[in-house]
PDB file of C-alpha atoms and ligand atoms in Angstrom:
ATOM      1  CA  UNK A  25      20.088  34.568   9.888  1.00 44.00           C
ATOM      2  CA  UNK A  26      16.349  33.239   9.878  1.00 44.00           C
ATOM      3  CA  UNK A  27      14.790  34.552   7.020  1.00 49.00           C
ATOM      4  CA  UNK A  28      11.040  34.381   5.848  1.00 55.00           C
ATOM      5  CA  UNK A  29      10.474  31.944   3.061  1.00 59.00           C
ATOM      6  CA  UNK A  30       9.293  32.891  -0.265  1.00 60.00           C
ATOM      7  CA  UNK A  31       5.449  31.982  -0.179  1.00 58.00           C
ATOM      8  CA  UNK A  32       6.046  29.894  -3.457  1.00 61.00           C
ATOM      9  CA  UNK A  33       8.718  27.440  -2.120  1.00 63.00           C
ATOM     10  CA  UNK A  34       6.461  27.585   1.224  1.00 62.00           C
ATOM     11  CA  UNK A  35       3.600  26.341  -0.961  1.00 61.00           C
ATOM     12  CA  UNK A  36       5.556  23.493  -2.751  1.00 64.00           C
ATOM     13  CA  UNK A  37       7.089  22.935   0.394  1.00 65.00           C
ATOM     14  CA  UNK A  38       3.907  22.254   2.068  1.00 63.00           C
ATOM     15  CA  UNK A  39       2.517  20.133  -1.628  1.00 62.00           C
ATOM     16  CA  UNK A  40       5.593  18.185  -0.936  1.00 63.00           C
ATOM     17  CA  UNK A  41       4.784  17.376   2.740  1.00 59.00           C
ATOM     18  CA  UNK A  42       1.167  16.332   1.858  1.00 60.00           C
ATOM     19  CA  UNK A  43       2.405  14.096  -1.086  1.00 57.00           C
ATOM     20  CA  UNK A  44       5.238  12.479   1.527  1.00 55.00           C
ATOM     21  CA  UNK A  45       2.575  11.978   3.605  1.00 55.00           C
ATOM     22  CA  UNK A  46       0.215  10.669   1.546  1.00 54.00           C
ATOM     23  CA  UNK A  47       2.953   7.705   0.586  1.00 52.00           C
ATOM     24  CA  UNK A  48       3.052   7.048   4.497  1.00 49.00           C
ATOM     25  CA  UNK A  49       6.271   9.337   4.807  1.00 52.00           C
ATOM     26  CA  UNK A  50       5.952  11.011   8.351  1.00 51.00           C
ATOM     27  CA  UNK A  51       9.052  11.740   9.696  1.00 48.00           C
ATOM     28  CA  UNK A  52      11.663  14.565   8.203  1.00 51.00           C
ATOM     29  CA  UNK A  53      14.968  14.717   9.029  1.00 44.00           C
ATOM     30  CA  UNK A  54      17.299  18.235   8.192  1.00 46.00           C
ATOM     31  CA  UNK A  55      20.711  17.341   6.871  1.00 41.00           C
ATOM     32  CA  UNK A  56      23.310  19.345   8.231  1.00 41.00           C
ATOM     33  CA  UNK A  57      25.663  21.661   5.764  1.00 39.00           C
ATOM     34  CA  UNK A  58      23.219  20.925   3.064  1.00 39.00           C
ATOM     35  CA  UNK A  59      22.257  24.668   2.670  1.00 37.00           C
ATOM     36  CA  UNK A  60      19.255  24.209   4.249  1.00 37.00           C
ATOM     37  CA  UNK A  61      17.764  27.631   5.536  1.00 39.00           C
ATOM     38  CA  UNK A  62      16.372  27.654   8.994  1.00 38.00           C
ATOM     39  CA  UNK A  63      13.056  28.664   9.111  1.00 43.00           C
ATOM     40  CA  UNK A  64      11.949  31.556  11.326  1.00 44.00           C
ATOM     41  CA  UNK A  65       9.149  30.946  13.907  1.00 43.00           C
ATOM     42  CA  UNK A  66       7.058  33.084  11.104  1.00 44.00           C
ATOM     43  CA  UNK A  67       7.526  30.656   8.413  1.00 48.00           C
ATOM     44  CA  UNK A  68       7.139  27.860  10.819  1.00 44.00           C
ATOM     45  CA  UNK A  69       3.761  29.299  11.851  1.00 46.00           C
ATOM     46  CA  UNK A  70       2.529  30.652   8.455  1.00 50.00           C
ATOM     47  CA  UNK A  71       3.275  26.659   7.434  1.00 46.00           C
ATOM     48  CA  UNK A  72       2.038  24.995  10.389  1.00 47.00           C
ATOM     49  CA  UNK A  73      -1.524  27.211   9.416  1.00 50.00           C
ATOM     50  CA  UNK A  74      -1.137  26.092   5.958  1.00 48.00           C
ATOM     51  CA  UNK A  75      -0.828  21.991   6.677  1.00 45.00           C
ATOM     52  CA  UNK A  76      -3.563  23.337   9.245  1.00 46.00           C
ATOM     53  CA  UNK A  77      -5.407  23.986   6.564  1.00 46.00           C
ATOM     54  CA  UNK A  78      -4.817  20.950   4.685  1.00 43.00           C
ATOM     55  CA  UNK A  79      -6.696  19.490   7.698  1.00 40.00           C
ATOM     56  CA  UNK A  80      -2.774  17.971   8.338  1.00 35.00           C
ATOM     57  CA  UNK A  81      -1.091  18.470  11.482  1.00 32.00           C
ATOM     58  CA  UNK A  82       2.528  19.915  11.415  1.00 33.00           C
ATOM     59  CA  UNK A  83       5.033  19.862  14.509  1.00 30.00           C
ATOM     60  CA  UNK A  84       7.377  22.516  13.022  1.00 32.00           C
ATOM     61  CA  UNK A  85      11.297  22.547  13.015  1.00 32.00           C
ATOM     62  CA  UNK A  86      13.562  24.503  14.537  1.00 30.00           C
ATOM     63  CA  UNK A  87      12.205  25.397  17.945  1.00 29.00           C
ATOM     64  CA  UNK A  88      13.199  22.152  19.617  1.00 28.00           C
ATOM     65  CA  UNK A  89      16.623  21.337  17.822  1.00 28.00           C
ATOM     66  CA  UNK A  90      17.598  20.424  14.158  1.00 29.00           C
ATOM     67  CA  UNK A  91      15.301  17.357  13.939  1.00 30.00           C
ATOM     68  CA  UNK A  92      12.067  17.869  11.550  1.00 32.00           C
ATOM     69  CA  UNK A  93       9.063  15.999  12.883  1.00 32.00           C
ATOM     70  CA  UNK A  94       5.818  16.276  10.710  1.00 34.00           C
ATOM     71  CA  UNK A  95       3.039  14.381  12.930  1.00 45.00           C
ATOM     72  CA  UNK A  96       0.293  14.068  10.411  1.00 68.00           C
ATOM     73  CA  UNK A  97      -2.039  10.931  10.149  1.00 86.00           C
ATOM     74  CA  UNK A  98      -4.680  12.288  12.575  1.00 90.00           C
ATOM     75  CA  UNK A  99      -5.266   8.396  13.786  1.00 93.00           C
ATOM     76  CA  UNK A 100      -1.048   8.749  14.623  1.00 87.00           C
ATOM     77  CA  UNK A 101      -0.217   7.648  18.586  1.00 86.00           C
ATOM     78  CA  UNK A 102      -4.152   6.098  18.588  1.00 92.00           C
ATOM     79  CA  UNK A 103      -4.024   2.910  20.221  1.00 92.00           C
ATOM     80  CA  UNK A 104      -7.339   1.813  19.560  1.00 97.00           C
ATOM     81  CA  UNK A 105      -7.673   0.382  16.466  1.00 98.00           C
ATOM     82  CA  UNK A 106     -11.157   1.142  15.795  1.00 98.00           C
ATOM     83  CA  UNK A 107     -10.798   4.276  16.429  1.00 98.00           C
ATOM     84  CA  UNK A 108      -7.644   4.276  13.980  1.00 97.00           C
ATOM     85  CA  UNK A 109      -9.871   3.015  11.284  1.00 98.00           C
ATOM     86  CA  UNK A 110     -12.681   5.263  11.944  1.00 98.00           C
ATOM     87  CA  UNK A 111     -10.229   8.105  11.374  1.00 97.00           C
ATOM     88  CA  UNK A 112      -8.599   7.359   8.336  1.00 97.00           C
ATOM     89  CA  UNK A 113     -12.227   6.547   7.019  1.00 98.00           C
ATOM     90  CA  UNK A 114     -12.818  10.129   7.740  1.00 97.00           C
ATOM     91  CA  UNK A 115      -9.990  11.219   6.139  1.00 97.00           C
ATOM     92  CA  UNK A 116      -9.911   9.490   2.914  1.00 97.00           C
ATOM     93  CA  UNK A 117     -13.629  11.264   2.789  1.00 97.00           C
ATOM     94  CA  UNK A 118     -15.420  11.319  -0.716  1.00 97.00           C
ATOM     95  CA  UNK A 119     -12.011  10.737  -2.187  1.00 98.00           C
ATOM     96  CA  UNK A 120     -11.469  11.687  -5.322  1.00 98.00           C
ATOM     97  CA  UNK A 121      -7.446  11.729  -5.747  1.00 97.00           C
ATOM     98  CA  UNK A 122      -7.341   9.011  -8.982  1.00 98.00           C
ATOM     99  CA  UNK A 123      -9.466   8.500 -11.594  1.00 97.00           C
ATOM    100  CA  UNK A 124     -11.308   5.464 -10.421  1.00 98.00           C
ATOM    101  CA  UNK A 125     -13.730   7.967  -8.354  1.00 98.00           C
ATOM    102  CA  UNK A 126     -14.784   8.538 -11.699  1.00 97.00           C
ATOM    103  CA  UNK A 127     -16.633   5.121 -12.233  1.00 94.00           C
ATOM    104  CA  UNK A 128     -17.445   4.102  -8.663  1.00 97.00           C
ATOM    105  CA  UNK A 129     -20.777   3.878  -6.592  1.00 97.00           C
ATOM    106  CA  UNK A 130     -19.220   3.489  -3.383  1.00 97.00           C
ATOM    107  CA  UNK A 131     -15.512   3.754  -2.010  1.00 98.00           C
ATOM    108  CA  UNK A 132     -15.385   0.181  -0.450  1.00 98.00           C
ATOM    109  CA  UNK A 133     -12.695   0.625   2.492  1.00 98.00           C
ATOM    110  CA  UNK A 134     -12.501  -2.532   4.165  1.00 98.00           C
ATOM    111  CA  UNK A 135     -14.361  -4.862   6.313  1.00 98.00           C
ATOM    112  CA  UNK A 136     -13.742  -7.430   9.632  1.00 98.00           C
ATOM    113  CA  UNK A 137     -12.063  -6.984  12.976  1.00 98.00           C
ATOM    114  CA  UNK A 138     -10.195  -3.753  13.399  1.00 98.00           C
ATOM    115  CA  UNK A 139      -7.767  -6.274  16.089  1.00 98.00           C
ATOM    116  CA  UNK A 140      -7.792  -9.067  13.621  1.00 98.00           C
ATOM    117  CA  UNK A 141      -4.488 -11.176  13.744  1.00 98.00           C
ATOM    118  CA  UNK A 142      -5.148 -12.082   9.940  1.00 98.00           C
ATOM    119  CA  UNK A 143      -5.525  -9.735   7.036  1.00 98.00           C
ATOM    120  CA  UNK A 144      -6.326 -10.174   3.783  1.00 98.00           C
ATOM    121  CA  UNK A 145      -5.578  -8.136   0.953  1.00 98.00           C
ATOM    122  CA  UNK A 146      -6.904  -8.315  -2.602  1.00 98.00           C
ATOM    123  CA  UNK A 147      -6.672  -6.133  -6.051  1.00 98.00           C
ATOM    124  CA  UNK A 148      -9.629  -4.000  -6.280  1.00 98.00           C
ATOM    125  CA  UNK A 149     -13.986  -4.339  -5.966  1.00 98.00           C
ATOM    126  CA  UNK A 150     -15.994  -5.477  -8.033  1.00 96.00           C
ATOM    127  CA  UNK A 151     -19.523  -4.834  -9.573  1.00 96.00           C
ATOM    128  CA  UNK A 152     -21.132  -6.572  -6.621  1.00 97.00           C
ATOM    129  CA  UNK A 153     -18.517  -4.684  -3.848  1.00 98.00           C
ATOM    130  CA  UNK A 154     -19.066  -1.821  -5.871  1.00 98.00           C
ATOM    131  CA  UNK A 155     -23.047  -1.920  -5.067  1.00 97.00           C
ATOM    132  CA  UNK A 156     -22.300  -2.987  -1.502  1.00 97.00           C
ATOM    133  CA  UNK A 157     -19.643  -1.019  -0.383  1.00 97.00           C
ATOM    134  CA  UNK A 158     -17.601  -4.195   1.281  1.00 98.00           C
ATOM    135  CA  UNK A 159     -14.902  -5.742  -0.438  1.00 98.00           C
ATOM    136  CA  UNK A 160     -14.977  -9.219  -1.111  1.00 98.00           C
ATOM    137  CA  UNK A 161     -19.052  -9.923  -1.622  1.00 97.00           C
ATOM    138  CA  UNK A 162     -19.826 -11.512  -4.769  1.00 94.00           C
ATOM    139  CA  UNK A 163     -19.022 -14.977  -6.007  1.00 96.00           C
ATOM    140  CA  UNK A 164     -15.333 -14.798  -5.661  1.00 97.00           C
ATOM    141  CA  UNK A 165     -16.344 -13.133  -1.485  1.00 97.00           C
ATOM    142  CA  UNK A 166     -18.127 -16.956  -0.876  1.00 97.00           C
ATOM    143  CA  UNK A 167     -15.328 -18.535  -1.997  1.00 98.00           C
ATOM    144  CA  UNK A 168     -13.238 -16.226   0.317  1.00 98.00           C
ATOM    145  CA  UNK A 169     -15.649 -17.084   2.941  1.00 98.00           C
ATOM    146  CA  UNK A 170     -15.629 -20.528   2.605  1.00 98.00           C
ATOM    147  CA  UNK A 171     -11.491 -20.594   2.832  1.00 98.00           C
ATOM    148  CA  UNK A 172     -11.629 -18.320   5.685  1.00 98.00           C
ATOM    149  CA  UNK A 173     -14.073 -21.239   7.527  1.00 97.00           C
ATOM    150  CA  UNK A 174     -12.043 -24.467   6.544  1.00 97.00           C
ATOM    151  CA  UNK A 175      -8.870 -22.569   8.653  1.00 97.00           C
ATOM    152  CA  UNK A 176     -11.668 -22.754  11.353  1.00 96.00           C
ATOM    153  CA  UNK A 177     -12.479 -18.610  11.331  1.00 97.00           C
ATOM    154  CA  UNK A 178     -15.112 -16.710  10.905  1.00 97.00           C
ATOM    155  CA  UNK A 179     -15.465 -13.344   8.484  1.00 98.00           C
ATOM    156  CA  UNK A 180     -15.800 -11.240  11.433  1.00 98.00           C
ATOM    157  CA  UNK A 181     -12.568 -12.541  12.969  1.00 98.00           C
ATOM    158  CA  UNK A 182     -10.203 -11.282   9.934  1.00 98.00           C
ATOM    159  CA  UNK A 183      -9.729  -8.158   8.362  1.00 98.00           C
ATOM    160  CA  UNK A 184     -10.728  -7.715   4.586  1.00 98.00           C
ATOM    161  CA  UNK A 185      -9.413  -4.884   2.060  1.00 98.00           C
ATOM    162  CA  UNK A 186      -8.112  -3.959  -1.124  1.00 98.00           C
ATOM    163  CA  UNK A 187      -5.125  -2.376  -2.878  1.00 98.00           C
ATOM    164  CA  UNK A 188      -7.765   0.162  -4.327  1.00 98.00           C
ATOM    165  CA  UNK A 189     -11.193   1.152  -2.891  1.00 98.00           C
ATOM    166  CA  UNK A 190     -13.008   1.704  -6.198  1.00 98.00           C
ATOM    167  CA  UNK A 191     -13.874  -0.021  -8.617  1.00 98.00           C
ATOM    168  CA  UNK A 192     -11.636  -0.058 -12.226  1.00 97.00           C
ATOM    169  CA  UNK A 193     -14.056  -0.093 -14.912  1.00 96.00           C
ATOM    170  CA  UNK A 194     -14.764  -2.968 -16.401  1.00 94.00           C
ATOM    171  CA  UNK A 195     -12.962  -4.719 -14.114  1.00 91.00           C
ATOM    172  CA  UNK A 196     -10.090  -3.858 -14.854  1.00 96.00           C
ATOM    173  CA  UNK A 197      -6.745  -4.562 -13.370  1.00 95.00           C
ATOM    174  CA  UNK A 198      -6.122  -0.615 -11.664  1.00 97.00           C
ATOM    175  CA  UNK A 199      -2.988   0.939 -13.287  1.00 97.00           C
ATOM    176  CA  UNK A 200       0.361   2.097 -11.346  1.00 95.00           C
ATOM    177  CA  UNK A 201      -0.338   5.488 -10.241  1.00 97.00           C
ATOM    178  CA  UNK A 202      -4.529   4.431  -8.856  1.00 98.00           C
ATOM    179  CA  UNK A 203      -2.025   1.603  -6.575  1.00 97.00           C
ATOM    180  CA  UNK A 204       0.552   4.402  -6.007  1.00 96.00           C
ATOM    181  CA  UNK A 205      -2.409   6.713  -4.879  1.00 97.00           C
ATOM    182  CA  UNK A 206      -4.865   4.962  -3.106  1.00 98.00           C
ATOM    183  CA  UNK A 207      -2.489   2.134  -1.549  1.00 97.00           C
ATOM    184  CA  UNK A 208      -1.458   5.194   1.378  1.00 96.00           C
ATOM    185  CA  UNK A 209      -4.844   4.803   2.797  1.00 97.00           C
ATOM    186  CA  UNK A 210      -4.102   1.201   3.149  1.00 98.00           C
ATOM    187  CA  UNK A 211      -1.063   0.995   4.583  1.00 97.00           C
ATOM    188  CA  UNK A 212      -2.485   2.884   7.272  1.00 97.00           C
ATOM    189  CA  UNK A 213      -4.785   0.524   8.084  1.00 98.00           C
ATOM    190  CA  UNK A 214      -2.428  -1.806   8.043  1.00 98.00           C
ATOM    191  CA  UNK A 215      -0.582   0.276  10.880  1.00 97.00           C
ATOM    192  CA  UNK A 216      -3.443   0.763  12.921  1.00 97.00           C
ATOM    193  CA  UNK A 217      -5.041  -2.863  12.833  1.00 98.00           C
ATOM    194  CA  UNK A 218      -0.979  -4.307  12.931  1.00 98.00           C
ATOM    195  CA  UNK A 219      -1.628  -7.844  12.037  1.00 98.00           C
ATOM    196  CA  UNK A 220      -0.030 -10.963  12.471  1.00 98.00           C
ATOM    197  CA  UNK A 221       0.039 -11.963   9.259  1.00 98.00           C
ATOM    198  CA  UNK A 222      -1.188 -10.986   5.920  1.00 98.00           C
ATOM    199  CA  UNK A 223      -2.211 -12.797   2.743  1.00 98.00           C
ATOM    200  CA  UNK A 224      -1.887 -11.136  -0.479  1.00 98.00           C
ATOM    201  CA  UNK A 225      -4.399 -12.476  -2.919  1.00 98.00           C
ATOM    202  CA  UNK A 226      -3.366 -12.616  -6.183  1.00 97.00           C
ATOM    203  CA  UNK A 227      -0.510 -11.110  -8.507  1.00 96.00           C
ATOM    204  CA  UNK A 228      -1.491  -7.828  -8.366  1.00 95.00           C
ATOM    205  CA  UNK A 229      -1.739  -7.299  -4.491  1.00 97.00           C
ATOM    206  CA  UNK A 230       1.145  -9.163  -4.014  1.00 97.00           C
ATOM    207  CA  UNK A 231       3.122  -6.713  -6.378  1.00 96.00           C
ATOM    208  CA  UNK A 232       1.931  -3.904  -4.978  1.00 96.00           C
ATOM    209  CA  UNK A 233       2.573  -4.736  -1.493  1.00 97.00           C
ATOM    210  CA  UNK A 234       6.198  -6.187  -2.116  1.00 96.00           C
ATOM    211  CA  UNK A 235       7.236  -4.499  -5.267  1.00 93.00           C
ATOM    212  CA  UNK A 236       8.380  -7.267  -6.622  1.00 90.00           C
ATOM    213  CA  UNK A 237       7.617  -8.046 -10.016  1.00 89.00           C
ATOM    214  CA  UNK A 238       7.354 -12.118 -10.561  1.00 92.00           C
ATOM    215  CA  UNK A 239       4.992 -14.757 -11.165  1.00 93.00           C
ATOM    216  CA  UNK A 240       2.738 -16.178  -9.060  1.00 94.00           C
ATOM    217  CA  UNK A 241       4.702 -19.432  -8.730  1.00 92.00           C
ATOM    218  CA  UNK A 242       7.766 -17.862  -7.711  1.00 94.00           C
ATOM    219  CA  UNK A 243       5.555 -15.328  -5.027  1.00 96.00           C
ATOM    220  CA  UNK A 244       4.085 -18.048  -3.112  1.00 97.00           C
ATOM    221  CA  UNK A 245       5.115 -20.785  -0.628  1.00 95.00           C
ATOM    222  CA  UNK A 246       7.457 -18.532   1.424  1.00 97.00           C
ATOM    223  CA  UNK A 247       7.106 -15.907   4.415  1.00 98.00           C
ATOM    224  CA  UNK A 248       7.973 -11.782   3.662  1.00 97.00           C
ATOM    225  CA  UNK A 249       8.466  -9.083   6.126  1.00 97.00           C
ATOM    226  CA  UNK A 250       5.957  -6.432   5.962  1.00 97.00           C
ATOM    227  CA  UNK A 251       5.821  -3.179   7.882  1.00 96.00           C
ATOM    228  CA  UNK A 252       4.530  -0.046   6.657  1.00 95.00           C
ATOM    229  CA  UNK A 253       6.660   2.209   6.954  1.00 90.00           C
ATOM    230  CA  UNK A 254       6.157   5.154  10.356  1.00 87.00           C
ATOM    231  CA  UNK A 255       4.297   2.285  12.022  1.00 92.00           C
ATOM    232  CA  UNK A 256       4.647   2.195  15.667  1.00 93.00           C
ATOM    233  CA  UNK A 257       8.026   1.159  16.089  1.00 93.00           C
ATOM    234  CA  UNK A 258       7.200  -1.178  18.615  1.00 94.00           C
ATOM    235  CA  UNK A 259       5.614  -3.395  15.975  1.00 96.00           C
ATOM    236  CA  UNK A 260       7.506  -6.027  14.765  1.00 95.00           C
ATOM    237  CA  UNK A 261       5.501  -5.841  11.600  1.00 97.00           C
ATOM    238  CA  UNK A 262       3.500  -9.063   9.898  1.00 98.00           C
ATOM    239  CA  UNK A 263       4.475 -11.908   7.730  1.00 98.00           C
ATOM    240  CA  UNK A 264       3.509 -12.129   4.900  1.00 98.00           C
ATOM    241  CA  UNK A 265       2.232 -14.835   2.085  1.00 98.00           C
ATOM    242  CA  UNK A 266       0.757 -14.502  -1.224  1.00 98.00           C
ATOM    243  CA  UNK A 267      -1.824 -16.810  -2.412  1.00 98.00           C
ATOM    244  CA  UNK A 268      -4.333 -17.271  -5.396  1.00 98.00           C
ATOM    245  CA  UNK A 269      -7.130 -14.651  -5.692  1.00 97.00           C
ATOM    246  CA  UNK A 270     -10.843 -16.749  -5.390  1.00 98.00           C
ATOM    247  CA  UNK A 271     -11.748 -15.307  -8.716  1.00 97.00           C
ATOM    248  CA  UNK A 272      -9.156 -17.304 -10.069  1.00 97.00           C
ATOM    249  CA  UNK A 273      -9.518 -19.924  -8.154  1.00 98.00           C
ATOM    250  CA  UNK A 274     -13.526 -19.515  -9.299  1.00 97.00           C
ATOM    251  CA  UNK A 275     -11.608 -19.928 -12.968  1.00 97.00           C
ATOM    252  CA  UNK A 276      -9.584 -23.027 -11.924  1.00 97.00           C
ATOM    253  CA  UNK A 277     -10.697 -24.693  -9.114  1.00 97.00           C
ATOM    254  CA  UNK A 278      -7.506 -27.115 -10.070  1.00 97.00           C
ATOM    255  CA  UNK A 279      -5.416 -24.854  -7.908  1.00 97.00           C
ATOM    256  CA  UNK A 280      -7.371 -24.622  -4.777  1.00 97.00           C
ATOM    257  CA  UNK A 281      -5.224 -27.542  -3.439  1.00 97.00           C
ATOM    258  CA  UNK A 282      -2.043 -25.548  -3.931  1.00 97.00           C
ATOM    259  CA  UNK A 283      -4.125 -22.104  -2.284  1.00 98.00           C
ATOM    260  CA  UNK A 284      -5.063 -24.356   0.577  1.00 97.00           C
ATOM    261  CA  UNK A 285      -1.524 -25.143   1.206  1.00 97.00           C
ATOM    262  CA  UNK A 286      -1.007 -21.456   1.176  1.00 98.00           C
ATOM    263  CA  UNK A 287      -3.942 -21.167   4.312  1.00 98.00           C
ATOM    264  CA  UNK A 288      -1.805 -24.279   6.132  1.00 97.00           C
ATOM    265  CA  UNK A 289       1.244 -22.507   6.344  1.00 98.00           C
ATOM    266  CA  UNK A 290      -0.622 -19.754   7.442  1.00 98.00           C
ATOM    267  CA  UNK A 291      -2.417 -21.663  10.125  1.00 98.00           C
ATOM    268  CA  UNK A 292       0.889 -23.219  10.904  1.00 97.00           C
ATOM    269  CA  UNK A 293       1.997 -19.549  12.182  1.00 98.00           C
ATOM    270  CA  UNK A 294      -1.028 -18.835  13.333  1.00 98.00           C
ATOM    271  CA  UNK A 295      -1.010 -22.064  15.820  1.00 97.00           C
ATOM    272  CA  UNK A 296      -5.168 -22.958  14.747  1.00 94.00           C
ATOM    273  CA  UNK A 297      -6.254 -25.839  14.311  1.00 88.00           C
ATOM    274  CA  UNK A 298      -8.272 -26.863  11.392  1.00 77.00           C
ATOM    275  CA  UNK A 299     -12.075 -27.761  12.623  1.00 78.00           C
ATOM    276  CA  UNK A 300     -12.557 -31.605  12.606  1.00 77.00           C
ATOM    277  CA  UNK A 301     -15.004 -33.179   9.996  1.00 71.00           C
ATOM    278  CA  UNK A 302     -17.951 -34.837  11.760  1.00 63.00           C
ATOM    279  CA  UNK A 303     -17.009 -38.145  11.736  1.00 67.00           C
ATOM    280  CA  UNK A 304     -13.501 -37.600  12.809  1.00 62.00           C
TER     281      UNK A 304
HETATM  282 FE1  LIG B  13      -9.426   7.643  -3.858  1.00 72.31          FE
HETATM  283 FE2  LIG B  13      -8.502   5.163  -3.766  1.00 72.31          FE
HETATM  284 FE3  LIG B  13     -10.829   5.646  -4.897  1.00 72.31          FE
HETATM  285 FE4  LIG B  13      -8.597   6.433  -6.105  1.00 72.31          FE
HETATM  286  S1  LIG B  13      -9.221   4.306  -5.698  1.00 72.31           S
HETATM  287  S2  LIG B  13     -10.461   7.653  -5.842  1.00 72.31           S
HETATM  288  S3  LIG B  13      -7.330   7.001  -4.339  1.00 72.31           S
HETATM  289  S4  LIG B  13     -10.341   5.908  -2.733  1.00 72.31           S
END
């Protein structure tokens, strides 16, 4: 027999949802013989107006069989990926979900061509990003610049973020749970903007992205799989590489030959030419 649910589960019910959600978990499945209680149409309602509320948008079970679907990303089944972006923009809001709100000027969301077959992806801003509100602006942003023009691109033709939108203090590498919190935001814009490929830059956004904890020497030269998961299934997902961040390379410029290696295989994939020298 249906029975109301007690409004305390409902409310950790629904804190659950949004924190599944949050982590890019969309889609909820009931197991069968688990004990589960069916939910009457009240409690289905009275939680559909609480997600509501939550500004989340809840497709509740029961009615339609025993499958659980929880539609919530408002920029969900948008095509556009402008749009998409502009969406989750609104969403994420004046965030203030970790502790690097705290310390920030500006949330610095990301930058470049919301149907950009290249995406890069680096740790966090920066004092200068900070002040601008775009990632990748100061010293190690020209560098950044100037890598993105020897593979023969422009800025405008890739798509630039971070792990986390604000800046740690002091520069800080950000901590577990500020990745764990804020990286949600990004993987929907991952989803919407559904690269080709994607280059991690640096240790720390290419640990974050993979969970895999190794050294920069094992990470790179080599192609990953990466979908977000409740992308549109009809994604195949990118590839993935993981090359030096341009502050380090800023800090040893001996390396740039192995990160331009890095951009070749990428350009490989990519099938673009490198632009010819003047003389050539
Ligand atoms: Fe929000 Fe991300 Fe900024 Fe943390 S780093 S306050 S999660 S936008």
């Amino acid at each position: 027999m249906p029975r109301t649910l007690d409004p305390e589960l409902r409310r950790a019910l629904a804190e659950r949802v949004r924190y599944c959600q949050e982590m890019g978990v969309y889609d909820f499945y009931r197991r069968e013989g688990a004990g589960v209680e069916t939910l009457s149409l009240t409690s289905q309602l009275e939680l559909r107006e609480e997600m509501a509320a939550r500004k989340s948008a809840v497709a509740a079970p029961g009615v339609l069989g025993d499958l659980v679907t929880i539609a919530s990303n408002p920029e969900r089944g948008i095509a556009d990926p402008a749009a998409a972006l502009k969406l989750i923009r609104e969403d994420l809001g004046e965030c203030t979900r970790c502790k690097l709100h705290q310390g920030r000027n500006q949330i610095v969301f990301g930058v470049g061509n919301p149907h950009a077959e290249l995406m890069f992806v680096g740790e966090g801003p920066g004092a200068d990003e900070d002040a601008q509100g775009e990632p990748f602006v100061g010293r190690a942003g020209q560098l950044l610049n100037n890598m993105i023009k020897a593979m023969g691109l422009r800025r405008e033709d890739v798509y630039i973020a971070n792990i986390v939108k604000c800046r740690p203090p002091g520069n800080r590498q950000p901590e577990r749970d500020e990745c764990e919190t804020c990286s949600p935001f990004l993987m929907r814009q991952i989803a919407a903007i559904k690269p080709k490929v994607m280059v991690a830059l640096g240790a720390t956004a290419a640990k974050n992205l993979l969970a895999i904890n190794a050294p920069m020497m094992e990470l790179r030269g080599r192609w990953y799989d990466f979908k977000p998961a409740g992308s549109d299934p009809s994604w195949l997902g990118a590839r993935l590489a993981v090359t030096y961040h341009p502050a380090f390379l800023l800090r040893d410029p001996r390396q740039k030959g192995e990160a331009w290696k890095d951009l070749q295989m990428v350009m490989k994939y990519l099938g673009i030419e490198p632009p010819k020298k003047p003389n050539e």
